[in-house]
Amino acid sequence: MAEDNSYESMLCVKPEVHVYRIPPRASNRGYRAADWKLDEPAWSGRLKITAKGKNAFIKLEDRNTGELYAQAPVEQYPSIAVEAVTDSSRYFVIRIEDGTGRHAFIGLGFADRGDSFDFNVALQDHFKWVKQEGDLAKLEASQSTAPKLDLSFKEGQTIKISIGNIKKKDAGGAKPRPVGGGLLPPPPGGKPGGVLPPPGVLQTLPVAQPSTAPLLDLGSPVTAAQPSSDMWGDFTSAGSNSNKDAAKSGWVQFS
C-alpha cells in the first residue's frame, strides 16, 4: 500500500500533563519517579499524540495558545523514545528533539491514572497497526514473486475418476409394481370399481313362462269391442262400482 506521508491523524489528546527535569540514570535498572521533584514540575500544559505515516509524535503544547513547547518523535514502541518508570504507572521518560539533531530526556507525568493508560494504549494500537501493514505488504510481495501454479490440462492429458459404492441395476430392468393392491381390473363393459359378489349370494329369479293360449286358439273368432253410445257410461259404471265398494268398506264417498 502506498503511504500518504502528508496526512496527519490524531491519536490522543490530554488536557493536562506535567514535565519534570530528571537526574541522569544511576543504573541500568531504569528510571524512578521518586527521584524527581514531583511537587515542582518544570512545565504544565496539553499533550497530543499524532501519527504521520508509520511514525507517531508526542507534542507538548500550551493549553491556551497551542504554542509548541517540545516534540518527541516515536518510530517504535516500546523503545528508548518512550520509557515507563519502574515505580509508577503515571510517569514516563520521553526523548524530545528540536529538529536540529539535538535531543534531551525529560520526565512526563499525568495527574490521573486513566490518562496515562490512554497514552500507553494509543501508542500500542498505532504500532500494532504498523506491524500488520508491514506483514501484509510482505505477504503481497511474496505472492507476486512466487511462480504461479499451473493447474490447466496439457494437450493429450486425461483424467480418470473412480466412483465406488454404486449398485448395478438388473438386466431385466425394474419390475412393475402391482396396481390396486393386487385386485384384477374390471371386465370389459363392467362398471369401473365394481366388485362381483360371491357365487352363493346370487339369487335365482323366476323365469316367466310364455302364454300359449292365444297361439293355440286360432279358430275362435275375436269379438271386437263395441263403442258405447254414451260417452259418460264408462265413467258412470266405474263410479257406481266404486260407491258400492266404499259402502261395503264403511267409507262415505262425496260426489
Coordinates of N, CA and C in Angstrom, one line a residue:
M1 N 0.8 -1.2 0.0 CA 0.0 0.0 0.0 C 0.9 1.3 0.0
A2 N 0.4 2.2 -0.8 CA 1.2 3.5 -0.8 C 0.8 4.3 0.4
E3 N 1.9 4.9 1.0 CA 1.7 5.6 2.2 C 1.5 7.1 1.9
D4 N 0.6 7.7 2.6 CA 0.3 9.1 2.4 C 1.0 9.8 3.6
N5 N 2.2 10.4 3.4 CA 3.0 11.0 4.4 C 2.5 12.4 4.7
S6 N 1.7 12.9 3.9 CA 1.2 14.3 4.1 C 0.0 14.4 5.1
Y7 N -0.6 13.2 5.3 CA -1.8 13.2 6.2 C -1.4 12.9 7.6
E8 N -1.9 13.7 8.6 CA -1.5 13.6 10.0 C -2.8 13.3 10.7
S9 N -2.9 12.2 11.4 CA -4.1 11.8 12.2 C -3.8 12.0 13.7
M10 N -5.0 12.2 14.4 CA -4.9 12.5 15.8 C -5.2 11.1 16.6
L11 N -4.3 10.8 17.5 CA -4.4 9.5 18.2 C -4.9 9.7 19.6
C12 N -4.5 10.8 20.3 CA -4.9 11.0 21.7 C -4.6 12.5 22.1
V13 N -5.5 13.0 22.9 CA -5.4 14.3 23.4 C -5.7 14.3 24.9
K14 N -4.7 14.9 25.7 CA -4.9 15.0 27.2 C -4.7 16.5 27.6
P15 N -5.7 17.0 28.3 CA -5.6 18.5 28.6 C -4.6 18.9 29.6
E16 N -4.1 18.0 30.4 CA -3.2 18.4 31.5 C -2.1 17.3 31.7
V17 N -0.9 17.7 31.5 CA 0.3 16.9 31.8 C 1.4 17.8 32.4
H18 N 2.3 17.1 33.1 CA 3.4 17.9 33.7 C 4.8 17.4 33.2
V19 N 5.7 18.3 33.1 CA 7.1 18.0 32.7 C 8.0 18.2 33.8
Y20 N 9.0 17.2 34.0 CA 9.9 17.3 35.1 C 11.3 17.2 34.6
R21 N 12.2 17.8 35.3 CA 13.7 17.6 35.0 C 14.1 16.4 35.8
I22 N 14.8 15.6 35.1 CA 15.2 14.3 35.7 C 16.7 14.2 35.9
P23 N 17.2 13.5 36.9 CA 18.6 13.3 37.0 C 19.1 12.2 36.1
P24 N 20.4 12.2 35.8 CA 20.9 11.1 35.0 C 20.6 9.7 35.6
R25 N 20.5 8.8 34.7 CA 20.2 7.4 35.2 C 21.3 6.9 36.0
A26 N 21.0 6.4 37.1 CA 22.1 5.9 38.0 C 22.5 4.5 37.6
S27 N 21.6 3.7 37.1 CA 22.0 2.3 36.8 C 21.1 1.9 35.6
N28 N 21.3 0.6 35.2 CA 20.5 0.1 34.0 C 19.2 -0.4 34.5
R29 N 18.8 -0.3 35.7 CA 17.5 -0.8 36.2 C 16.3 0.1 35.8
G30 N 16.6 1.3 35.3 CA 15.5 2.1 34.8 C 15.4 3.4 35.6
Y31 N 14.4 4.2 35.2 CA 14.2 5.5 36.0 C 13.1 5.2 37.1
R32 N 13.3 6.1 38.1 CA 12.3 6.1 39.2 C 11.7 7.4 39.4
A33 N 10.4 7.5 39.5 CA 9.7 8.8 39.7 C 10.0 9.4 41.0
A34 N 10.3 8.5 42.0 CA 10.5 9.0 43.4 C 11.8 9.9 43.4
D35 N 12.7 9.8 42.4 CA 13.9 10.6 42.4 C 13.6 12.0 41.9
W36 N 12.4 12.2 41.3 CA 12.1 13.5 40.7 C 11.5 14.5 41.8
K37 N 11.5 15.7 41.5 CA 10.8 16.7 42.3 C 9.3 16.8 41.8
L38 N 8.5 15.9 42.3 CA 7.1 15.8 41.7 C 6.3 17.0 42.1
D39 N 6.6 17.6 43.2 CA 5.8 18.8 43.6 C 6.3 20.1 42.9
E40 N 7.3 20.0 42.1 CA 7.8 21.2 41.4 C 8.0 20.9 39.9
P41 N 6.9 20.8 39.1 CA 7.0 20.5 37.7 C 7.7 21.7 37.0
A42 N 8.5 21.4 35.9 CA 9.1 22.4 35.2 C 8.1 23.1 34.2
W43 N 7.1 22.4 33.8 CA 6.1 22.9 32.8 C 4.9 22.1 32.9
S44 N 3.7 22.7 32.6 CA 2.4 22.1 32.6 C 1.6 22.6 31.4
G45 N 1.0 21.7 30.7 CA 0.2 22.0 29.5 C -0.6 20.9 29.0
R46 N -0.8 20.9 27.7 CA -1.6 19.9 26.9 C -0.7 19.0 26.1
L47 N -1.2 17.7 26.0 CA -0.4 16.7 25.3 C -1.3 16.2 24.1
K48 N -0.6 16.0 23.0 CA -1.2 15.5 21.8 C -0.4 14.4 21.2
I49 N -1.0 13.3 20.8 CA -0.3 12.2 20.1 C -0.8 12.2 18.7
T50 N 0.0 12.4 17.7 CA -0.4 12.4 16.3 C 0.4 11.3 15.5
A51 N -0.1 10.9 14.4 CA 0.5 9.9 13.6 C 0.7 10.4 12.1
K52 N 1.8 10.2 11.5 CA 2.1 10.6 10.2 C 2.9 9.5 9.5
G53 N 2.2 8.7 8.7 CA 2.8 7.6 8.1 C 3.0 6.5 9.2
K54 N 4.2 6.0 9.3 CA 4.5 4.9 10.3 C 4.9 5.5 11.7
N55 N 5.3 6.8 11.7 CA 5.8 7.4 12.9 C 4.7 8.1 13.7
A56 N 4.9 8.1 15.1 CA 4.0 8.8 16.0 C 4.8 10.0 16.6
F57 N 4.1 11.0 17.0 CA 4.7 12.2 17.5 C 4.0 12.6 18.8
I58 N 4.8 12.8 19.9 CA 4.2 13.3 21.1 C 4.5 14.8 21.2
K59 N 3.4 15.6 21.2 CA 3.6 17.0 21.2 C 3.1 17.6 22.5
L60 N 3.9 18.5 23.1 CA 3.5 19.2 24.3 C 3.2 20.7 23.9
E61 N 2.0 21.1 24.1 CA 1.6 22.5 23.7 C 1.0 23.3 24.8
D62 N 1.0 24.5 24.7 CA 0.4 25.4 25.6 C -1.2 25.2 25.5
R63 N -1.8 25.0 26.7 CA -3.2 24.7 26.6 C -4.1 25.9 26.2
N64 N -3.6 27.1 26.3 CA -4.3 28.3 25.9 C -4.0 28.8 24.4
T65 N -2.7 28.9 24.1 CA -2.3 29.4 22.8 C -2.1 28.3 21.8
G66 N -1.8 27.1 22.2 CA -1.5 26.0 21.3 C 0.0 26.0 20.8
E67 N 0.8 26.9 21.4 CA 2.2 27.0 21.0 C 3.0 25.7 21.4
L68 N 3.8 25.3 20.5 CA 4.5 24.0 20.7 C 5.7 24.3 21.7
Y69 N 5.7 23.4 22.8 CA 6.7 23.5 23.8 C 7.9 22.5 23.4
A70 N 7.5 21.3 23.2 CA 8.5 20.3 22.8 C 7.8 19.2 22.0
Q71 N 8.6 18.4 21.3 CA 8.1 17.3 20.5 C 9.0 16.1 20.5
A72 N 8.4 14.9 20.6 CA 9.2 13.7 20.7 C 8.7 12.7 19.6
P73 N 9.5 12.5 18.6 CA 9.1 11.6 17.5 C 9.3 10.1 18.0
V74 N 8.4 9.3 17.7 CA 8.5 7.9 18.1 C 8.4 7.0 16.9
E75 N 9.4 6.2 16.7 CA 9.5 5.3 15.5 C 9.0 3.9 15.8
Q76 N 9.1 3.5 17.1 CA 8.6 2.2 17.5 C 8.3 2.3 19.0
Y77 N 7.4 1.4 19.5 CA 7.1 1.4 20.9 C 6.9 -0.1 21.4
P78 N 7.4 -0.4 22.6 CA 8.3 0.4 23.4 C 9.7 0.6 22.8
S79 N 10.3 1.7 23.2 CA 11.7 2.0 22.7 C 12.3 3.0 23.6
I80 N 13.5 3.5 23.3 CA 14.2 4.5 24.1 C 13.5 5.8 24.0
A81 N 12.6 6.0 23.0 CA 11.9 7.3 22.8 C 10.9 7.5 23.9
V82 N 10.2 6.4 24.3 CA 9.2 6.4 25.4 C 9.5 5.3 26.3
E83 N 9.8 5.6 27.6 CA 10.1 4.5 28.6 C 9.3 4.8 29.9
A84 N 8.7 3.8 30.4 CA 7.9 3.9 31.6 C 8.9 3.8 32.8
V85 N 8.6 4.4 33.9 CA 9.4 4.3 35.1 C 9.1 3.0 35.8
T86 N 9.9 2.7 36.7 CA 9.8 1.4 37.4 C 8.9 1.4 38.6
D87 N 8.6 2.6 39.2 CA 7.9 2.6 40.4 C 6.5 3.3 40.3
S88 N 6.0 3.6 39.1 CA 4.7 4.2 39.0 C 4.2 4.0 37.5
S89 N 2.9 3.9 37.4 CA 2.3 3.8 36.0 C 1.8 5.1 35.5
R90 N 2.0 6.2 36.2 CA 1.6 7.6 35.8 C 2.7 8.4 35.2
Y91 N 4.0 7.9 35.2 CA 5.1 8.7 34.8 C 5.9 7.9 33.7
F92 N 6.5 8.7 32.8 CA 7.3 8.2 31.7 C 8.5 9.1 31.5
V93 N 9.4 8.6 30.8 CA 10.6 9.4 30.3 C 10.6 9.4 28.8
I94 N 10.5 10.6 28.2 CA 10.5 10.7 26.7 C 11.7 11.4 26.2
R95 N 12.1 11.2 25.0 CA 13.2 11.8 24.4 C 12.7 12.9 23.4
I96 N 12.9 14.1 23.7 CA 12.5 15.2 22.8 C 13.6 15.6 21.9
E97 N 13.2 16.2 20.7 CA 14.2 16.7 19.7 C 13.8 18.0 19.3
D98 N 14.8 18.8 18.9 CA 14.5 20.2 18.4 C 14.5 20.4 16.9
G99 N 14.7 19.3 16.2 CA 14.8 19.3 14.7 C 16.1 19.6 14.2
T100 N 17.1 19.9 15.0 CA 18.5 20.1 14.5 C 19.4 19.0 14.9
G101 N 18.9 17.9 15.4 CA 19.7 16.8 15.8 C 20.0 16.7 17.3
R102 N 19.7 17.7 18.0 CA 19.9 17.7 19.5 C 18.6 17.0 20.1
H103 N 18.9 16.4 21.2 CA 17.8 15.7 21.9 C 18.1 15.8 23.4
A104 N 17.0 15.5 24.2 CA 17.1 15.6 25.7 C 16.1 14.6 26.2
F105 N 16.3 14.2 27.5 CA 15.3 13.3 28.1 C 14.6 14.1 29.2
I106 N 13.3 14.0 29.3 CA 12.5 14.7 30.3 C 11.5 13.8 30.9
G107 N 11.1 14.1 32.1 CA 10.0 13.3 32.7 C 8.6 13.8 32.4
L108 N 7.7 12.9 32.1 CA 6.3 13.2 31.8 C 5.4 12.5 32.8
G109 N 4.5 13.3 33.4 CA 3.6 12.8 34.4 C 2.2 13.2 34.1
F110 N 1.2 12.3 34.5 CA -0.2 12.5 34.3 C -0.8 12.6 35.7
A111 N -1.8 13.5 35.9 CA -2.5 13.7 37.2 C -3.4 12.5 37.4
D112 N -4.0 12.0 36.4 CA -4.9 10.9 36.5 C -4.4 9.6 35.9
R113 N -4.6 8.5 36.6 CA -4.1 7.2 36.1 C -4.8 6.8 34.8
G114 N -6.1 7.1 34.6 CA -6.7 6.8 33.4 C -6.1 7.5 32.2
D115 N -5.6 8.7 32.4 CA -4.9 9.5 31.3 C -3.6 8.8 30.8
S116 N -2.9 8.3 31.8 CA -1.7 7.5 31.5 C -2.0 6.2 30.8
F117 N -3.1 5.6 31.1 CA -3.5 4.4 30.5 C -3.8 4.6 29.0
D118 N -4.6 5.7 28.7 CA -4.9 6.1 27.4 C -3.7 6.4 26.5
F119 N -2.7 7.1 27.1 CA -1.5 7.4 26.5 C -0.8 6.2 26.0
N120 N -0.7 5.2 26.9 CA 0.0 3.9 26.6 C -0.7 3.2 25.5
V121 N -2.1 3.1 25.6 CA -2.8 2.3 24.6 C -2.8 2.9 23.3
A122 N -2.8 4.2 23.2 CA -2.8 4.9 21.9 C -1.5 4.6 21.1
L123 N -0.4 4.6 21.8 CA 0.9 4.2 21.2 C 0.9 2.7 20.8
Q124 N 0.4 1.9 21.6 CA 0.4 0.4 21.3 C -0.4 0.1 20.1
D125 N -1.6 0.7 20.0 CA -2.5 0.5 18.9 C -1.9 0.9 17.6
H126 N -1.3 2.1 17.6 CA -0.7 2.6 16.4 C 0.4 1.7 15.8
F127 N 1.3 1.3 16.7 CA 2.4 0.4 16.2 C 1.9 -1.0 16.0
K128 N 0.9 -1.4 16.5 CA 0.3 -2.7 16.2 C -0.3 -2.6 14.7
W129 N -0.9 -1.5 14.4 CA -1.4 -1.3 13.0 C -0.2 -1.3 12.1
V130 N 0.9 -0.6 12.4 CA 2.0 -0.5 11.6 C 2.6 -1.9 11.3
K131 N 2.6 -2.8 12.3 CA 3.2 -4.1 12.1 C 2.3 -4.9 11.2
Q132 N 1.0 -4.8 11.4 CA 0.0 -5.5 10.5 C 0.2 -5.1 9.1
E133 N 0.3 -3.8 8.8 CA 0.5 -3.3 7.5 C 1.8 -3.8 6.9
G134 N 2.9 -3.9 7.7 CA 4.1 -4.4 7.2 C 4.0 -5.9 6.8
D135 N 3.3 -6.7 7.7 CA 3.2 -8.1 7.4 C 2.3 -8.3 6.1
L136 N 1.3 -7.5 5.9 CA 0.5 -7.6 4.7 C 1.3 -7.3 3.5
A137 N 2.1 -6.3 3.6 CA 3.0 -5.9 2.4 C 4.0 -7.0 2.1
K138 N 4.5 -7.6 3.1 CA 5.5 -8.7 2.8 C 4.7 -9.9 2.2
L139 N 3.5 -10.2 2.6 CA 2.8 -11.3 2.0 C 2.4 -11.0 0.6
E140 N 2.0 -9.8 0.3 CA 1.7 -9.5 -1.1 C 3.0 -9.5 -2.0
A141 N 4.1 -9.1 -1.4 CA 5.3 -9.2 -2.2 C 5.7 -10.6 -2.5
S142 N 5.6 -11.5 -1.5 CA 6.0 -12.9 -1.7 C 5.1 -13.6 -2.7
Q143 N 3.8 -13.2 -2.7 CA 2.8 -13.8 -3.6 C 3.1 -13.4 -5.0
S144 N 3.5 -12.1 -5.2 CA 3.8 -11.6 -6.5 C 5.0 -12.2 -7.1
T145 N 6.0 -12.5 -6.3 CA 7.3 -13.0 -6.8 C 7.3 -14.5 -7.0
A146 N 6.4 -15.2 -6.3 CA 6.3 -16.7 -6.3 C 5.8 -17.1 -7.7
P147 N 6.3 -18.2 -8.3 CA 5.7 -18.7 -9.5 C 4.3 -19.2 -9.4
K148 N 3.4 -18.9 -10.3 CA 2.0 -19.3 -10.2 C 1.9 -20.7 -10.6
L149 N 1.1 -21.4 -9.8 CA 0.8 -22.8 -10.0 C -0.1 -23.0 -11.2
D150 N 0.4 -23.8 -12.2 CA -0.5 -24.0 -13.4 C -1.2 -25.4 -13.2
L151 N -2.5 -25.3 -13.1 CA -3.3 -26.5 -12.9 C -4.1 -26.8 -14.2
S152 N -3.8 -26.2 -15.3 CA -4.6 -26.5 -16.5 C -4.1 -27.8 -17.2
F153 N -5.0 -28.4 -18.0 CA -4.7 -29.7 -18.6 C -3.8 -29.4 -19.8
K154 N -2.8 -30.3 -19.9 CA -1.9 -30.2 -21.1 C -2.5 -30.9 -22.3
E155 N -2.0 -30.7 -23.4 CA -2.5 -31.3 -24.6 C -2.4 -32.9 -24.6
G156 N -3.5 -33.6 -24.7 CA -3.5 -35.0 -24.7 C -3.6 -35.6 -23.3
Q157 N -3.6 -34.8 -22.3 CA -3.7 -35.2 -20.9 C -5.2 -35.5 -20.5
T158 N -5.4 -36.7 -19.9 CA -6.7 -37.1 -19.5 C -6.8 -37.3 -18.0
I159 N -8.0 -37.4 -17.5 CA -8.2 -37.7 -16.1 C -9.2 -38.8 -15.9
K160 N -9.0 -39.6 -14.9 CA -9.8 -40.8 -14.7 C -10.4 -40.6 -13.3
I161 N -11.8 -40.8 -13.2 CA -12.5 -40.6 -12.0 C -13.1 -41.9 -11.6
S162 N -12.8 -42.4 -10.4 CA -13.4 -43.7 -10.0 C -14.4 -43.4 -8.9
I163 N -15.6 -43.9 -9.1 CA -16.7 -43.7 -8.2 C -17.2 -45.0 -7.6
G164 N -17.1 -45.3 -6.4 CA -17.4 -46.5 -5.8 C -18.8 -46.5 -5.1
N165 N -19.1 -47.7 -4.6 CA -20.4 -47.9 -3.8 C -21.6 -47.6 -4.6
I166 N -21.6 -48.0 -5.9 CA -22.8 -47.8 -6.8 C -23.2 -49.2 -7.2
K167 N -24.5 -49.6 -6.8 CA -25.0 -50.9 -7.2 C -25.5 -50.9 -8.6
K168 N -25.2 -52.0 -9.3 CA -25.6 -52.2 -10.7 C -27.1 -52.6 -10.7
K169 N -27.8 -52.1 -11.7 CA -29.2 -52.4 -11.9 C -29.3 -53.8 -12.6
D170 N -30.4 -54.5 -12.4 CA -30.7 -55.8 -13.0 C -30.8 -55.6 -14.5
A171 N -30.4 -56.7 -15.3 CA -30.5 -56.6 -16.7 C -31.9 -56.5 -17.2
G172 N -32.9 -57.1 -16.5 CA -34.3 -57.1 -17.0 C -35.0 -55.8 -16.6
G173 N -34.3 -54.9 -15.9 CA -35.0 -53.7 -15.5 C -35.8 -53.8 -14.2
A174 N -36.3 -52.8 -13.8 CA -37.1 -52.8 -12.5 C -38.5 -53.5 -12.8
K175 N -39.0 -54.3 -11.9 CA -40.2 -55.0 -12.0 C -41.4 -54.0 -11.8
P176 N -42.4 -54.0 -12.6 CA -43.6 -53.1 -12.3 C -44.3 -53.5 -11.0
R177 N -44.7 -52.5 -10.3 CA -45.4 -52.7 -9.1 C -46.9 -53.0 -9.4
P178 N -47.5 -53.9 -8.6 CA -48.9 -54.2 -8.8 C -49.8 -53.0 -8.6
V179 N -50.9 -52.9 -9.4 CA -51.8 -51.7 -9.3 C -53.0 -52.1 -8.5
G180 N -53.5 -51.3 -7.6 CA -54.8 -51.6 -6.9 C -54.7 -52.6 -5.8
G181 N -53.5 -52.8 -5.3 CA -53.4 -53.7 -4.1 C -53.6 -55.1 -4.5
G182 N -53.3 -55.6 -5.8 CA -53.4 -57.0 -6.1 C -54.8 -57.4 -6.7
L183 N -55.8 -56.5 -6.8 CA -57.1 -56.8 -7.4 C -57.0 -56.8 -9.0
L184 N -57.7 -57.7 -9.6 CA -57.7 -57.7 -11.1 C -58.5 -56.5 -11.6
P185 N -58.2 -56.0 -12.8 CA -59.0 -54.9 -13.4 C -60.4 -55.4 -13.7
P186 N -61.4 -54.5 -13.8 CA -62.8 -55.0 -14.1 C -62.9 -55.5 -15.5
P187 N -63.8 -56.4 -15.8 CA -64.0 -56.9 -17.1 C -64.5 -55.8 -18.1
P188 N -64.3 -56.0 -19.4 CA -64.8 -55.0 -20.3 C -66.3 -54.9 -20.3
G189 N -66.8 -53.6 -20.3 CA -68.2 -53.4 -20.3 C -68.8 -53.3 -18.9
G190 N -68.0 -53.6 -17.9 CA -68.5 -53.5 -16.5 C -68.2 -52.2 -15.9
K191 N -68.8 -51.8 -14.8 CA -68.6 -50.5 -14.2 C -67.3 -50.5 -13.5
P192 N -66.5 -49.5 -13.7 CA -65.2 -49.5 -13.0 C -65.4 -49.4 -11.5
G193 N -64.6 -50.1 -10.8 CA -64.7 -50.1 -9.4 C -65.7 -51.1 -8.8
G194 N -66.5 -51.7 -9.6 CA -67.5 -52.7 -9.1 C -66.8 -54.0 -8.7
V195 N -67.3 -54.6 -7.7 CA -66.8 -55.9 -7.2 C -67.9 -56.9 -7.3
L196 N -67.6 -58.1 -8.0 CA -68.6 -59.1 -8.2 C -68.9 -59.8 -6.8
P197 N -70.2 -60.1 -6.6 CA -70.5 -60.8 -5.3 C -70.1 -62.3 -5.5
P198 N -69.9 -62.9 -4.4 CA -69.6 -64.4 -4.4 C -70.7 -65.2 -5.0
P199 N -70.4 -66.3 -5.6 CA -71.5 -67.1 -6.3 C -72.6 -67.5 -5.4
G200 N -72.5 -67.7 -4.1 CA -73.6 -68.2 -3.3 C -74.6 -67.1 -3.0
V201 N -74.2 -65.8 -3.2 CA -75.1 -64.8 -2.9 C -76.1 -64.5 -4.0
L202 N -75.8 -64.9 -5.2 CA -76.7 -64.6 -6.3 C -78.0 -65.3 -6.2
Q203 N -79.1 -64.5 -6.4 CA -80.5 -65.0 -6.2 C -81.0 -65.5 -7.6
T204 N -81.7 -66.5 -7.6 CA -82.3 -67.1 -8.9 C -83.6 -66.5 -9.1
L205 N -83.8 -65.7 -10.1 CA -85.1 -65.1 -10.4 C -86.0 -66.0 -11.2
P206 N -87.3 -66.1 -11.0 CA -88.2 -67.0 -11.8 C -88.3 -66.5 -13.2
V207 N -88.3 -67.4 -14.0 CA -88.4 -67.1 -15.5 C -89.9 -67.2 -15.9
A208 N -90.3 -66.1 -16.5 CA -91.8 -66.0 -16.9 C -92.0 -67.0 -18.0
Q209 N -93.1 -67.8 -17.9 CA -93.5 -68.7 -18.9 C -94.4 -68.1 -19.9
P210 N -94.1 -68.1 -21.2 CA -94.9 -67.5 -22.2 C -96.3 -68.2 -22.3
S211 N -97.3 -67.4 -22.4 CA -98.7 -68.0 -22.5 C -98.9 -68.4 -24.0
T212 N -99.3 -69.7 -24.1 CA -99.5 -70.3 -25.4 C -101.0 -70.3 -25.8
A213 N -101.9 -69.8 -24.9 CA -103.3 -69.9 -25.2 C -103.7 -69.1 -26.4
P214 N -103.2 -67.9 -26.6 CA -103.6 -67.1 -27.8 C -103.1 -67.7 -29.1
L215 N -101.9 -68.4 -28.9 CA -101.3 -69.0 -30.1 C -102.1 -70.3 -30.5
L216 N -102.6 -71.1 -29.6 CA -103.3 -72.3 -29.9 C -104.7 -72.1 -30.3
D217 N -105.4 -71.1 -29.8 CA -106.8 -70.9 -30.1 C -106.8 -70.0 -31.3
L218 N -106.5 -70.6 -32.5 CA -106.5 -69.8 -33.7 C -107.9 -69.8 -34.4
G219 N -108.8 -70.8 -34.1 CA -110.1 -70.9 -34.8 C -111.1 -70.0 -34.2
S220 N -111.0 -69.6 -32.9 CA -112.1 -68.9 -32.3 C -112.0 -67.5 -32.7
P221 N -113.2 -66.9 -33.1 CA -113.2 -65.5 -33.6 C -113.0 -64.6 -32.4
V222 N -112.4 -63.5 -32.7 CA -112.1 -62.4 -31.7 C -113.2 -61.4 -31.8
T223 N -113.9 -61.1 -30.8 CA -115.0 -60.1 -30.9 C -114.4 -58.8 -30.6
A224 N -114.7 -57.9 -31.5 CA -114.1 -56.5 -31.3 C -115.0 -55.8 -30.3
A225 N -114.4 -54.9 -29.6 CA -115.1 -54.1 -28.6 C -116.0 -53.1 -29.3
Q226 N -117.3 -53.0 -28.9 CA -118.2 -52.1 -29.5 C -118.2 -50.8 -28.7
P227 N -118.1 -49.7 -29.4 CA -118.1 -48.5 -28.7 C -119.4 -48.1 -28.1
S228 N -119.4 -47.6 -27.0 CA -120.7 -47.2 -26.3 C -121.2 -45.9 -26.8
S229 N -122.6 -45.9 -26.9 CA -123.2 -44.7 -27.4 C -123.2 -43.6 -26.4
D230 N -123.1 -43.9 -25.1 CA -123.0 -42.9 -24.0 C -121.5 -42.7 -23.7
M231 N -121.0 -41.6 -24.0 CA -119.5 -41.4 -23.7 C -119.2 -41.3 -22.3
W232 N -120.3 -41.1 -21.4 CA -120.0 -41.0 -20.0 C -120.4 -42.3 -19.3
G233 N -120.7 -43.3 -20.1 CA -121.1 -44.6 -19.4 C -120.1 -45.3 -18.7
D234 N -118.9 -45.3 -19.3 CA -117.8 -46.0 -18.6 C -117.4 -45.3 -17.3
F235 N -117.5 -44.0 -17.3 CA -117.2 -43.3 -16.0 C -118.2 -43.5 -15.0
T236 N -119.6 -43.6 -15.5 CA -120.6 -43.8 -14.5 C -120.6 -45.2 -13.9
S237 N -120.3 -46.1 -14.7 CA -120.2 -47.5 -14.2 C -119.0 -47.6 -13.2
A238 N -118.0 -47.0 -13.6 CA -116.8 -47.0 -12.7 C -117.1 -46.3 -11.4
G239 N -117.9 -45.2 -11.5 CA -118.2 -44.5 -10.3 C -119.2 -45.3 -9.4
S240 N -120.2 -46.0 -10.0 CA -121.1 -46.8 -9.2 C -120.4 -48.0 -8.6
N241 N -119.5 -48.6 -9.2 CA -118.8 -49.7 -8.6 C -118.0 -49.2 -7.5
S242 N -117.4 -48.1 -7.6 CA -116.6 -47.5 -6.5 C -117.4 -47.2 -5.4
N243 N -118.7 -46.7 -5.6 CA -119.6 -46.3 -4.5 C -120.0 -47.5 -3.7
K244 N -120.2 -48.6 -4.5 CA -120.6 -49.9 -3.8 C -119.4 -50.4 -3.0
D245 N -118.3 -50.3 -3.5 CA -117.1 -50.8 -2.7 C -116.9 -49.9 -1.5
A246 N -117.2 -48.6 -1.6 CA -117.0 -47.7 -0.5 C -118.0 -48.0 0.6
A247 N -119.3 -48.3 0.1 CA -120.3 -48.6 1.1 C -120.0 -49.9 1.9
K248 N -119.5 -50.9 1.2 CA -119.1 -52.1 1.8 C -118.0 -51.9 2.9
S249 N -117.1 -51.0 2.5 CA -116.0 -50.8 3.5 C -116.3 -49.8 4.6
G250 N -117.5 -49.2 4.5 CA -117.9 -48.3 5.6 C -117.4 -46.9 5.4
W251 N -116.9 -46.5 4.3 CA -116.5 -45.1 4.0 C -117.6 -44.5 3.1
V252 N -117.8 -43.2 3.3 CA -118.8 -42.4 2.5 C -118.1 -41.6 1.5
Q253 N -118.5 -41.7 0.2 CA -117.9 -41.0 -0.9 C -118.7 -39.8 -1.2
F254 N -118.1 -38.7 -1.3 CA -118.8 -37.5 -1.7 C -118.6 -37.3 -3.2
S255 N -119.8 -37.0 -3.8 CA -119.8 -36.7 -5.3 C -119.9 -35.3 -5.6

